[in-house]
XYZ file of N, CA and C in Angstrom:
780
model
N 16.196 40.940 -21.915
C 16.137 40.163 -20.671
C 16.786 40.963 -19.548
N 16.130 41.058 -18.400
C 16.688 41.784 -17.269
C 18.012 41.175 -16.862
N 18.884 42.026 -16.323
C 20.201 41.539 -15.925
C 20.099 40.719 -14.651
N 21.033 39.804 -14.506
C 21.100 38.964 -13.319
C 22.111 39.546 -12.351
N 21.893 39.336 -11.074
C 22.798 39.833 -10.038
C 23.812 38.749 -9.705
N 25.000 38.889 -10.261
C 26.022 37.860 -10.065
C 26.645 37.906 -8.679
N 26.345 38.963 -7.916
C 26.853 39.056 -6.544
C 25.855 38.508 -5.525
N 24.678 38.144 -5.995
C 23.641 37.640 -5.094
C 23.941 36.204 -4.675
N 23.557 35.838 -3.441
C 23.716 34.441 -3.015
C 22.722 33.505 -3.711
N 21.713 34.082 -4.374
C 20.738 33.270 -5.102
C 21.393 32.761 -6.386
N 21.377 31.456 -6.644
C 22.025 30.907 -7.844
C 21.526 31.583 -9.121
N 22.424 31.748 -10.079
C 22.078 32.413 -11.332
C 20.974 31.679 -12.091
N 21.010 30.329 -12.067
C 19.984 29.588 -12.803
C 18.607 29.873 -12.236
N 18.542 30.023 -10.886
C 17.258 30.269 -10.238
C 16.776 31.683 -10.553
N 17.702 32.652 -10.551
C 17.330 34.018 -10.920
C 16.751 34.057 -12.333
N 17.427 33.374 -13.262
C 16.963 33.347 -14.647
C 15.604 32.665 -14.759
N 15.441 31.547 -14.070
C 14.164 30.830 -14.101
C 13.033 31.705 -13.566
N 13.309 32.472 -12.505
C 12.283 33.337 -11.930
C 11.908 34.470 -12.889
N 12.892 35.002 -13.627
C 12.588 36.041 -14.613
C 11.667 35.499 -15.707
N 11.965 34.292 -16.156
C 11.126 33.679 -17.195
C 9.740 33.374 -16.637
N 9.693 32.871 -15.388
C 8.401 32.588 -14.746
C 7.552 33.857 -14.681
N 8.160 34.964 -14.264
C 7.428 36.225 -14.153
C 6.882 36.665 -15.509
N 7.668 36.471 -16.561
C 7.208 36.836 -17.907
C 6.022 35.977 -18.336
N 6.049 34.696 -17.950
C 4.940 33.797 -18.286
C 3.679 34.189 -17.527
N 3.813 34.409 -16.217
C 2.650 34.734 -15.395
C 2.074 36.098 -15.749
N 2.934 37.018 -16.225
C 2.462 38.348 -16.608
C 1.832 38.360 -17.995
N 1.965 37.252 -18.717
C 1.384 37.174 -20.051
C 2.287 37.689 -21.148
N 3.520 38.069 -20.796
C 4.463 38.518 -21.819
C 4.928 37.348 -22.681
N 4.999 36.183 -22.079
C 5.246 34.943 -22.807
C 3.961 34.135 -22.742
N 3.428 33.748 -23.878
C 2.136 33.089 -23.928
C 2.286 31.611 -24.275
N 1.258 30.804 -23.949
C 1.325 29.372 -24.275
C 1.667 29.139 -25.740
N 2.634 28.269 -25.964
C 3.058 27.969 -27.322
C 4.230 28.795 -27.800
N 4.552 29.891 -27.073
C 5.711 30.698 -27.458
C 6.989 29.888 -27.281
N 7.886 30.041 -28.232
C 9.162 29.330 -28.175
C 10.173 30.163 -27.408
N 10.870 29.537 -26.462
C 11.916 30.217 -25.706
C 13.233 30.156 -26.476
N 14.139 31.105 -26.213
C 15.455 31.034 -26.841
C 16.159 29.733 -26.460
N 17.035 29.259 -27.338
C 17.814 28.070 -27.026
C 18.873 28.369 -25.981
N 19.545 27.329 -25.512
C 20.560 27.497 -24.468
C 21.634 28.500 -24.880
N 22.119 28.385 -26.112
C 23.202 29.273 -26.552
C 22.736 30.721 -26.584
N 21.578 30.956 -27.210
C 21.063 32.324 -27.303
C 20.770 32.891 -25.923
N 20.181 32.068 -25.063
C 19.848 32.518 -23.716
C 21.104 32.855 -22.921
N 22.137 32.025 -23.050
C 23.380 32.277 -22.313
C 24.049 33.556 -22.797
N 23.973 33.829 -24.112
C 24.572 35.054 -24.647
C 23.797 36.285 -24.188
N 22.467 36.190 -24.173
C 21.640 37.319 -23.754
C 21.857 37.660 -22.284
N 21.983 36.626 -21.447
C 22.077 36.838 -20.000
C 23.512 36.915 -19.497
N 24.480 36.616 -20.358
C 25.874 36.647 -19.929
C 26.211 35.544 -18.948
N 25.692 34.360 -19.201
C 25.927 33.215 -18.320
C 26.387 32.030 -19.161
N 26.764 30.957 -18.497
C 27.193 29.762 -19.217
C 25.985 29.002 -19.756
N 26.226 28.165 -20.749
C 25.149 27.332 -21.281
C 24.653 26.350 -20.227
N 25.540 25.902 -19.357
C 25.134 24.994 -18.284
C 24.111 25.663 -17.372
N 24.342 26.951 -17.052
C 23.405 27.681 -16.197
C 22.060 27.853 -16.895
N 22.102 28.164 -18.196
C 20.856 28.288 -18.962
C 20.109 26.962 -18.982
N 20.855 25.864 -19.130
C 20.243 24.535 -19.152
C 19.587 24.230 -17.809
N 20.251 24.600 -16.711
C 19.681 24.374 -15.377
C 18.379 25.149 -15.206
N 18.347 26.387 -15.702
C 17.139 27.207 -15.572
C 15.979 26.584 -16.340
N 16.251 26.122 -17.549
C 15.196 25.505 -18.352
C 14.717 24.202 -17.729
N 15.650 23.415 -17.195
C 15.273 22.156 -16.541
C 14.384 22.418 -15.336
N 14.699 23.470 -14.595
C 13.894 23.840 -13.431
C 12.472 24.196 -13.869
N 12.349 24.977 -14.948
C 11.027 25.379 -15.435
C 10.233 24.194 -15.965
N 10.931 23.227 -16.555
C 10.263 22.000 -17.002
C 9.689 21.257 -15.806
N 10.489 21.126 -14.736
C 10.009 20.431 -13.530
C 8.819 21.149 -12.911
N 8.799 22.473 -13.034
C 7.687 23.257 -12.498
C 6.440 23.171 -13.374
N 6.592 22.602 -14.573
C 5.451 22.487 -15.470
C 5.120 23.762 -16.220
N 6.041 24.739 -16.205
C 5.793 26.006 -16.889
C 6.187 25.967 -18.354
N 7.127 25.104 -18.695
C 7.542 24.969 -20.089
C 7.629 23.492 -20.440
N 7.584 23.208 -21.720
C 7.717 21.835 -22.195
C 8.789 21.780 -23.276
N 9.434 20.634 -23.380
C 10.488 20.445 -24.375
C 9.976 19.530 -25.474
N 10.141 19.956 -26.709
C 9.824 19.117 -27.861
C 11.152 18.731 -28.501
N 11.563 17.484 -28.329
C 12.871 17.056 -28.831
C 13.079 17.426 -30.296
N 14.211 18.041 -30.559
C 14.543 18.420 -31.918
C 13.862 19.681 -32.407
N 12.978 20.253 -31.576
C 12.238 21.455 -31.984
C 12.583 22.642 -31.102
N 12.476 22.456 -29.779
C 12.799 23.541 -28.864
C 12.004 23.465 -27.577
N 12.081 24.551 -26.799
C 11.382 24.654 -25.520
C 10.279 25.695 -25.649
N 9.074 25.338 -25.183
C 7.903 26.186 -25.386
C 7.164 26.411 -24.070
N 6.483 27.552 -23.980
C 5.651 27.843 -22.817
C 4.488 26.859 -22.793
N 4.253 26.248 -21.639
C 3.195 25.245 -21.503
C 1.818 25.900 -21.479
N 0.806 25.096 -21.752
C -0.574 25.565 -21.673
C -0.914 25.921 -20.226
N -1.817 26.888 -20.010
C -2.191 27.253 -18.636
C -2.884 26.104 -17.928
N -2.792 26.108 -16.626
C -3.392 25.046 -15.826
C -4.902 25.238 -15.714
N -5.607 24.117 -15.583
C -7.059 24.118 -15.422
C -7.397 23.766 -13.980
N -8.517 24.279 -13.483
C -8.935 24.023 -12.108
C -9.962 22.902 -12.063
N -9.682 21.890 -11.232
C -10.610 20.772 -11.037
C -10.998 20.745 -9.563
N -12.218 21.195 -9.202
C -12.620 21.204 -7.795
C -12.898 19.788 -7.301
N -11.945 19.224 -6.568
C -12.035 17.830 -6.148
C -13.250 17.573 -5.270
N -13.477 18.430 -4.294
C -14.568 18.167 -3.362
C -15.938 18.402 -3.994
N -15.968 19.019 -5.176
C -17.242 19.125 -5.883
C -17.543 17.837 -6.635
N -16.551 16.963 -6.706
C -16.700 15.618 -7.252
C -17.178 15.605 -8.698
N -16.608 16.466 -9.507
C -16.814 16.338 -10.943
C -15.834 15.304 -11.459
N -16.275 14.466 -12.390
C -15.358 13.527 -12.994
C -14.345 14.255 -13.864
N -13.277 13.556 -14.208
C -12.215 14.164 -15.012
C -12.766 14.677 -16.340
N -13.538 13.838 -17.027
C -14.115 14.245 -18.312
C -15.006 15.464 -18.147
N -15.876 15.448 -17.138
C -16.802 16.553 -16.913
C -16.058 17.855 -16.647
N -14.990 17.782 -15.854
C -14.266 18.995 -15.488
C -13.496 19.585 -16.664
N -12.830 18.732 -17.430
C -12.082 19.235 -18.587
C -13.035 19.870 -19.596
N -14.176 19.228 -19.841
C -15.161 19.785 -20.767
C -15.734 21.095 -20.237
N -15.950 21.175 -18.940
C -16.490 22.404 -18.339
C -15.566 23.582 -18.588
N -14.269 23.304 -18.625
C -13.297 24.374 -18.824
C -12.988 24.628 -20.294
N -13.735 23.962 -21.176
C -13.553 24.216 -22.595
C -12.453 23.408 -23.245
N -11.926 22.428 -22.531
C -10.876 21.589 -23.093
C -11.442 20.349 -23.755
N -10.549 19.517 -24.252
C -10.936 18.254 -24.874
C -10.466 17.114 -23.983
N -11.389 16.267 -23.583
C -11.058 15.134 -22.722
C -11.264 13.836 -23.481
N -10.302 12.964 -23.389
C -10.492 11.628 -23.948
C -9.598 10.666 -23.188
N -9.810 9.401 -23.397
C -9.081 8.377 -22.656
C -8.629 7.268 -23.591
N -7.565 6.616 -23.201
C -7.160 5.377 -23.865
C -7.436 4.249 -22.884
N -8.355 3.371 -23.248
C -8.740 2.280 -22.352
C -7.683 1.187 -22.418
N -7.082 0.893 -21.273
C -6.044 -0.134 -21.196
C -6.618 -1.477 -20.765
N -7.685 -1.431 -19.978
C -8.326 -2.664 -19.495
C -9.772 -2.355 -19.164
N -10.681 -3.247 -19.560
C -12.106 -3.074 -19.271
C -12.752 -4.452 -19.279
N -12.977 -5.015 -18.094
C -13.504 -6.379 -18.025
C -14.111 -6.645 -16.654
N -14.846 -7.728 -16.568
C -15.430 -8.172 -15.302
C -14.465 -9.137 -14.634
N -14.201 -8.901 -13.344
C -13.307 -9.775 -12.584
C -13.936 -10.073 -11.228
N -13.376 -11.049 -10.528
C -13.754 -11.282 -9.135
C -13.071 -10.219 -8.283
N -13.815 -9.609 -7.400
C -13.260 -8.521 -6.597
C -12.106 -9.009 -5.731
N -10.904 -8.415 -5.860
C -9.816 -8.736 -4.942
C -10.227 -8.354 -3.523
N -9.650 -8.993 -2.512
C -10.059 -8.725 -1.129
C -10.047 -7.249 -0.739
N -8.992 -6.508 -1.131
C -8.919 -5.103 -0.717
C -9.988 -4.261 -1.409
N -10.334 -4.600 -2.652
C -11.393 -3.882 -3.364
C -12.750 -4.212 -2.751
N -12.969 -5.485 -2.464
C -14.228 -5.897 -1.837
C -14.426 -5.186 -0.505
N -13.339 -5.073 0.268
C -13.430 -4.405 1.568
C -13.795 -2.931 1.396
N -13.198 -2.258 0.420
C -13.472 -0.844 0.197
C -14.916 -0.618 -0.254
N -15.461 -1.570 -1.020
C -16.812 -1.418 -1.559
C -17.883 -2.074 -0.695
N -17.468 -2.697 0.420
C -18.436 -3.354 1.290
C -19.043 -4.583 0.667
N -18.251 -5.306 -0.139
C -18.724 -6.500 -0.831
C -18.063 -7.737 -0.238
N -18.522 -8.883 -0.652
C -17.875 -10.137 -0.278
C -16.745 -10.422 -1.261
N -15.689 -11.054 -0.776
C -14.581 -11.426 -1.660
C -15.110 -12.255 -2.824
N -14.648 -11.950 -4.015
C -15.024 -12.738 -5.180
C -16.271 -12.288 -5.893
N -17.023 -11.334 -5.317
C -18.176 -10.799 -6.053
C -17.688 -10.094 -7.311
N -18.535 -10.056 -8.318
C -18.134 -9.500 -9.609
C -18.045 -7.974 -9.570
N -16.933 -7.457 -10.079
C -16.765 -6.017 -10.251
C -16.288 -5.759 -11.681
N -16.576 -4.576 -12.161
C -16.090 -4.152 -13.473
C -14.823 -3.340 -13.243
N -13.724 -3.808 -13.799
C -12.444 -3.111 -13.659
C -12.159 -2.338 -14.938
N -11.877 -1.049 -14.776
C -11.567 -0.193 -15.924
C -10.278 0.566 -15.630
N -9.286 0.396 -16.478
C -8.042 1.158 -16.366
C -7.923 2.035 -17.603
N -7.752 3.339 -17.362
C -7.683 4.287 -18.480
C -6.541 5.276 -18.290
N -5.931 5.652 -19.395
C -4.993 6.766 -19.420
C -5.796 7.976 -19.867
N -5.876 8.992 -19.002
C -6.764 10.127 -19.244
C -5.978 11.317 -19.804
N -6.551 11.952 -20.801
C -5.898 13.072 -21.484
C -6.709 14.353 -21.321
N -6.019 15.468 -21.087
C -6.596 16.797 -21.204
C -5.992 17.393 -22.462
N -6.836 17.658 -23.453
C -6.371 17.960 -24.801
C -5.533 16.763 -25.262
N -4.275 16.936 -25.603
C -3.487 15.791 -26.066
C -2.421 15.384 -25.056
N -2.553 15.865 -23.829
C -1.534 15.632 -22.810
C -2.002 14.561 -21.832
N -1.288 13.438 -21.697
C -1.685 12.426 -20.708
C -1.472 12.955 -19.296
N -2.545 13.037 -18.537
C -2.504 13.652 -17.213
C -2.547 12.626 -16.093
N -3.381 11.596 -16.246
C -3.507 10.659 -15.141
C -3.767 9.244 -15.628
N -3.343 8.312 -14.808
C -3.583 6.888 -15.023
C -4.553 6.454 -13.933
N -5.720 5.977 -14.339
C -6.803 5.728 -13.382
C -7.337 4.307 -13.505
N -7.474 3.650 -12.357
C -8.104 2.332 -12.306
C -9.352 2.427 -11.438
N -10.470 1.966 -11.986
C -11.765 2.074 -11.321
C -12.400 0.693 -11.192
N -13.041 0.453 -10.047
C -13.784 -0.788 -9.821
C -15.225 -0.425 -9.477
N -16.170 -1.008 -10.202
C -17.594 -0.746 -9.988
C -18.309 -2.078 -9.785
N -19.136 -2.221 -8.728
C -19.893 -3.465 -8.552
C -20.749 -3.747 -9.784
N -20.593 -4.925 -10.362
C -21.350 -5.235 -11.579
C -22.851 -5.252 -11.323
N -23.238 -5.644 -10.121
C -24.666 -5.705 -9.803
C -25.324 -4.329 -9.887
N -24.552 -3.268 -9.641
C -25.100 -1.914 -9.702
C -25.167 -1.384 -11.128
N -24.212 -1.769 -11.938
C -24.120 -1.240 -13.310
C -23.892 -2.364 -14.316
N -24.828 -3.301 -14.432
C -24.638 -4.401 -15.381
C -24.520 -3.879 -16.810
N -23.536 -4.378 -17.521
C -23.339 -3.946 -18.902
C -22.399 -2.771 -19.067
N -21.968 -2.172 -17.960
C -21.036 -1.048 -18.054
C -19.743 -1.460 -18.758
N -19.411 -2.739 -18.627
C -18.176 -3.232 -19.253
C -18.235 -3.187 -20.776
N -19.429 -3.006 -21.334
C -19.578 -3.003 -22.790
C -19.621 -1.600 -23.395
N -19.673 -0.578 -22.540
C -19.717 0.788 -23.059
C -18.342 1.228 -23.555
N -18.345 2.139 -24.528
C -17.107 2.765 -24.979
C -16.737 3.849 -23.968
N -15.737 3.570 -23.154
C -15.354 4.500 -22.094
C -14.167 5.371 -22.480
N -13.817 5.368 -23.758
C -12.710 6.219 -24.195
C -13.112 7.692 -24.233
N -14.413 7.946 -24.388
C -14.887 9.334 -24.438
C -16.100 9.555 -23.543
N -16.312 8.667 -22.585
C -17.489 8.764 -21.719
C -17.078 8.883 -20.260
N -17.932 9.540 -19.492
C -17.745 9.671 -18.053
C -18.480 8.536 -17.343
N -17.778 7.818 -16.479
C -18.434 6.752 -15.712
C -19.504 7.351 -14.808
N -19.203 8.487 -14.169
C -20.213 9.144 -13.342
C -21.444 9.491 -14.180
N -21.205 10.021 -15.378
C -22.322 10.385 -16.242
C -23.182 9.189 -16.599
N -22.546 8.056 -16.898
C -23.296 6.842 -17.220
C -24.042 6.316 -16.003
N -23.411 6.372 -14.840
C -24.079 5.912 -13.621
C -25.390 6.653 -13.410
N -25.360 7.962 -13.659
C -26.546 8.767 -13.393
C -27.562 8.698 -14.530
N -27.083 8.698 -15.778
C -28.021 8.734 -16.908
C -28.563 7.358 -17.288
N -27.751 6.316 -17.100
C -28.155 4.979 -17.546
C -28.604 4.059 -16.415
N -28.067 4.301 -15.227
C -28.345 3.359 -14.134
C -29.122 3.986 -12.977
N -29.515 5.228 -13.112
C -30.371 5.858 -12.112
C -29.714 6.098 -10.773
N -28.381 6.124 -10.734
C -27.675 6.384 -9.486
C -27.420 7.885 -9.345
N -27.539 8.390 -8.139
C -27.220 9.790 -7.870
C -25.938 9.847 -7.054
N -24.887 10.381 -7.648
C -23.602 10.470 -6.961
C -23.679 11.571 -5.921
N -23.398 11.223 -4.663
C -23.544 12.189 -3.579
C -22.214 12.701 -3.048
N -21.204 11.846 -2.974
C -19.940 12.277 -2.383
C -18.917 11.167 -2.411
N -17.762 11.461 -1.826
C -16.682 10.477 -1.815
C -15.780 10.709 -0.619
N -15.115 9.657 -0.206
C -14.056 9.756 0.803
C -12.753 9.438 0.091
N -11.828 10.406 0.077
C -10.607 10.247 -0.694
C -9.372 10.537 0.144
N -8.285 9.872 -0.198
C -6.988 10.170 0.402
C -6.048 10.617 -0.710
N -5.113 11.495 -0.363
C -4.156 12.017 -1.335
C -2.760 11.884 -0.751
N -1.839 11.341 -1.537
C -0.457 11.240 -1.084
C 0.497 11.381 -2.255
N 1.724 11.757 -1.929
C 2.765 11.899 -2.944
C 3.539 10.594 -3.076
N 3.984 10.303 -4.282
C 4.764 9.096 -4.528
C 5.691 9.354 -5.717
N 6.339 8.306 -6.189
C 7.224 8.388 -7.349
C 6.719 7.403 -8.391
N 6.669 7.825 -9.636
C 6.161 6.967 -10.705
C 7.035 5.732 -10.874
N 6.389 4.569 -10.999
C 7.156 3.351 -11.270
C 7.353 3.203 -12.784
N 8.038 2.146 -13.187
C 8.375 1.972 -14.601
C 7.123 1.873 -15.479
N 6.120 1.154 -14.996
C 4.889 1.001 -15.777
C 4.202 2.346 -15.980
N 4.117 3.132 -14.911
C 3.453 4.434 -15.000
C 4.207 5.373 -15.933
N 5.533 5.380 -15.836
C 6.334 6.214 -16.735
C 6.122 5.805 -18.190
N 6.037 4.500 -18.419
C 5.816 4.003 -19.781
C 4.478 4.487 -20.325
N 3.433 4.430 -19.497
C 2.112 4.870 -19.949
C 2.080 6.370 -20.221
N 2.790 7.137 -19.407
C 2.836 8.586 -19.608
C 3.772 8.983 -20.746
N 4.545 8.022 -21.247
C 5.474 8.318 -22.328
C 6.676 9.108 -21.877
N 7.112 8.859 -20.639
C 8.230 9.607 -20.069
C 9.417 8.696 -19.819
N 10.604 9.232 -20.035
C 11.822 8.466 -19.779
C 12.447 8.845 -18.448
N 12.185 10.066 -18.002
C 12.803 10.538 -16.759
C 11.868 10.283 -15.572
N 12.424 10.065 -14.395
C 11.595 9.860 -13.199
C 10.823 11.136 -12.849
N 9.609 10.981 -12.387
C 8.818 12.120 -11.920
C 8.070 11.731 -10.653
N 7.695 12.730 -9.887
C 6.806 12.506 -8.766
C 5.372 12.411 -9.265
N 4.558 11.699 -8.535
C 3.140 11.589 -8.876
C 2.306 11.867 -7.637
N 1.065 12.236 -7.860
C 0.103 12.434 -6.783
C -0.941 11.335 -6.902
N -1.089 10.571 -5.849
C -1.992 9.421 -5.860
C -3.259 9.766 -5.078
N -4.386 9.703 -5.748
C -5.678 9.938 -5.107
C -6.462 8.630 -5.121
N -6.850 8.189 -3.948
C -7.521 6.899 -3.800
C -8.781 7.107 -2.980
N -9.880 6.475 -3.382
C -11.077 6.677 -2.592
C -12.294 5.916 -3.070
N -13.357 6.070 -2.311
C -14.634 5.407 -2.578
C -15.701 6.474 -2.798
N -16.489 6.283 -3.845
C -17.585 7.193 -4.165
C -18.904 6.571 -3.713
N -19.788 7.419 -3.175
C -21.049 6.933 -2.614
C -22.246 7.555 -3.333
N -23.322 6.774 -3.398
C -24.572 7.279 -3.965
C -25.356 8.001 -2.877
N -26.474 8.581 -3.280
C -27.289 9.367 -2.362
C -27.799 8.540 -1.186
N -27.999 7.244 -1.401
C -28.494 6.393 -0.316
C -27.360 5.773 0.500
N -26.132 6.268 0.309
C -25.004 5.812 1.112
C -24.331 4.552 0.622
N -24.686 4.089 -0.548
C -24.106 2.858 -1.087
C -22.791 3.163 -1.808
N -21.773 2.318 -1.574
C -20.499 2.475 -2.276
C -20.678 2.037 -3.727
N -20.411 2.944 -4.663
C -20.641 2.641 -6.076
C -19.347 2.549 -6.884
N -18.245 2.986 -6.302
C -16.990 2.970 -7.054
C -15.803 3.069 -6.104
N -14.783 2.279 -6.391
C -13.476 2.452 -5.753
C -12.494 2.786 -6.862
N -11.695 3.821 -6.668
C -10.766 4.204 -7.727
C -9.408 4.592 -7.161
N -8.410 4.423 -7.999
C -7.052 4.872 -7.698
C -6.569 5.659 -8.905
N -6.295 6.940 -8.695
C -5.885 7.827 -9.780
C -4.464 8.312 -9.526
N -3.616 8.168 -10.524
C -2.214 8.567 -10.415
C -1.989 9.747 -11.347
N -1.806 10.931 -10.750
C -1.635 12.157 -11.517
C -0.156 12.492 -11.693
N 0.195 12.972 -12.874
C 1.560 13.424 -13.108
C 1.869 14.625 -12.225
N 2.939 14.503 -11.439
C 3.310 15.597 -10.554
C 3.802 16.827 -11.275
N 4.253 16.672 -12.526
C 4.715 17.833 -13.283
C 3.588 18.509 -14.042
N 2.363 18.033 -13.851
C 1.225 18.612 -14.558
C 0.097 19.048 -13.636
N 0.207 18.785 -12.346
C -0.879 19.144 -11.434
C -0.335 19.788 -10.171
N -1.180 20.572 -9.549
C -0.886 21.066 -8.208
C -2.220 21.234 -7.494
N -2.180 21.245 -6.161
C -3.396 21.356 -5.375
C -3.491 22.738 -4.756
N -4.694 23.270 -4.782
C -4.977 24.571 -4.185
C -5.974 24.344 -3.056
N -5.621 24.739 -1.849
C -6.451 24.466 -0.674
C -6.935 25.763 -0.055
N -8.234 25.830 0.187
C -8.826 26.947 0.908
C -9.603 26.370 2.078
N -9.309 26.827 3.285
C -9.971 26.257 4.457
C -10.409 27.358 5.410
N -11.331 27.000 6.287
C -11.825 27.915 7.304
C -11.493 27.355 8.681
N -10.997 28.215 9.548
C -10.654 27.786 10.897
C -11.924 27.475 11.685
N -11.919 26.329 12.357
C -13.065 25.947 13.182
C -13.152 26.863 14.400
N -14.334 27.322 14.723
C -14.563 28.193 15.876
C -15.149 27.384 17.026
N -14.966 27.874 18.270
C -15.488 27.128 19.426
C -16.970 26.811 19.323
N -17.718 27.685 18.655
C -19.165 27.466 18.567
C -19.522 26.390 17.558
N -18.544 25.963 16.799
C -18.832 24.970 15.770
C -17.726 23.941 15.729
N -18.097 22.690 15.529
C -17.097 21.633 15.410
C -16.867 21.278 13.943
N -17.348 22.139 13.069
C -17.270 21.847 11.643
C -16.202 22.708 10.975
N -15.343 22.093 10.214
C -14.349 22.803 9.421
C -14.644 22.567 7.953
N -14.676 23.641 7.199
C -14.948 23.530 5.776
C -13.670 23.731 4.993
N -13.391 22.849 4.067
C -12.216 22.994 3.209
C -12.626 22.799 1.766
N -12.114 23.654 0.915
C -12.333 23.515 -0.517
C -10.992 23.214 -1.152
N -10.888 22.087 -1.804
C -9.643 21.690 -2.439
C -9.838 21.722 -3.940
N -8.943 22.378 -4.635
C -9.008 22.417 -6.088
C -7.770 21.774 -6.669
N -7.948 20.997 -7.703
C -6.840 20.370 -8.409
C -6.615 21.127 -9.695
N -5.396 21.604 -9.896
C -5.077 22.363 -11.087
C -4.341 21.469 -12.053
N -4.888 21.307 -13.254
C -4.232 20.473 -14.253
C -4.025 21.264 -15.517
N -2.914 20.997 -16.161
C -2.655 21.666 -17.427
C -3.514 21.063 -18.514
């Protein structure tokens, strides 16, 4: 392990964390590799166990390593790219990248549309919608908690499908003849509440990224309203944009969501 500069104003834990990060990004430490324990790390680097613990905690928050209680600390799996503006569903994107996608269905039933859902979908209050709440997994890692509302009139019987391993977008297009054209979405940062932490199987507080929006069919009809809560320790956003020029009033932005 490279030596740390104890005379630097940069905290020792941060220096150590950056050295480990560089080893991970360079491929010297690979996914699944076990990191030294606090004691071994402190002896190798000539620092206190508290400093080693701080460095590991920092890397956990960054999503670069994961802790398996009673086993040790391991390099996390590499992140996957989900192009949000290309509007691939979660299942479609994970499968495209060669991963395994599945869901645990928490709720799937027909309800009267709440006023805010009806407003988002351009429906009358009380019209029937299919509500689906799922905990979504990439491989075996719970990544997001998603609640979706679909007008029942557009997709009758959707409430009876097994949605633990199916894409709602895929069913809309293959079973109901709808062509998904685009969506209007908002993204904001928040903090996980007790229910969300429980579903993710986490005891410690984490930040979350909330994506909320309406999906439209080719003929401009609102076909879905959804609220997706992504684990902040498992995702990050990558933004590429073009500066608008005087000759054009159009700005193009490509947003990619990176998930482990």
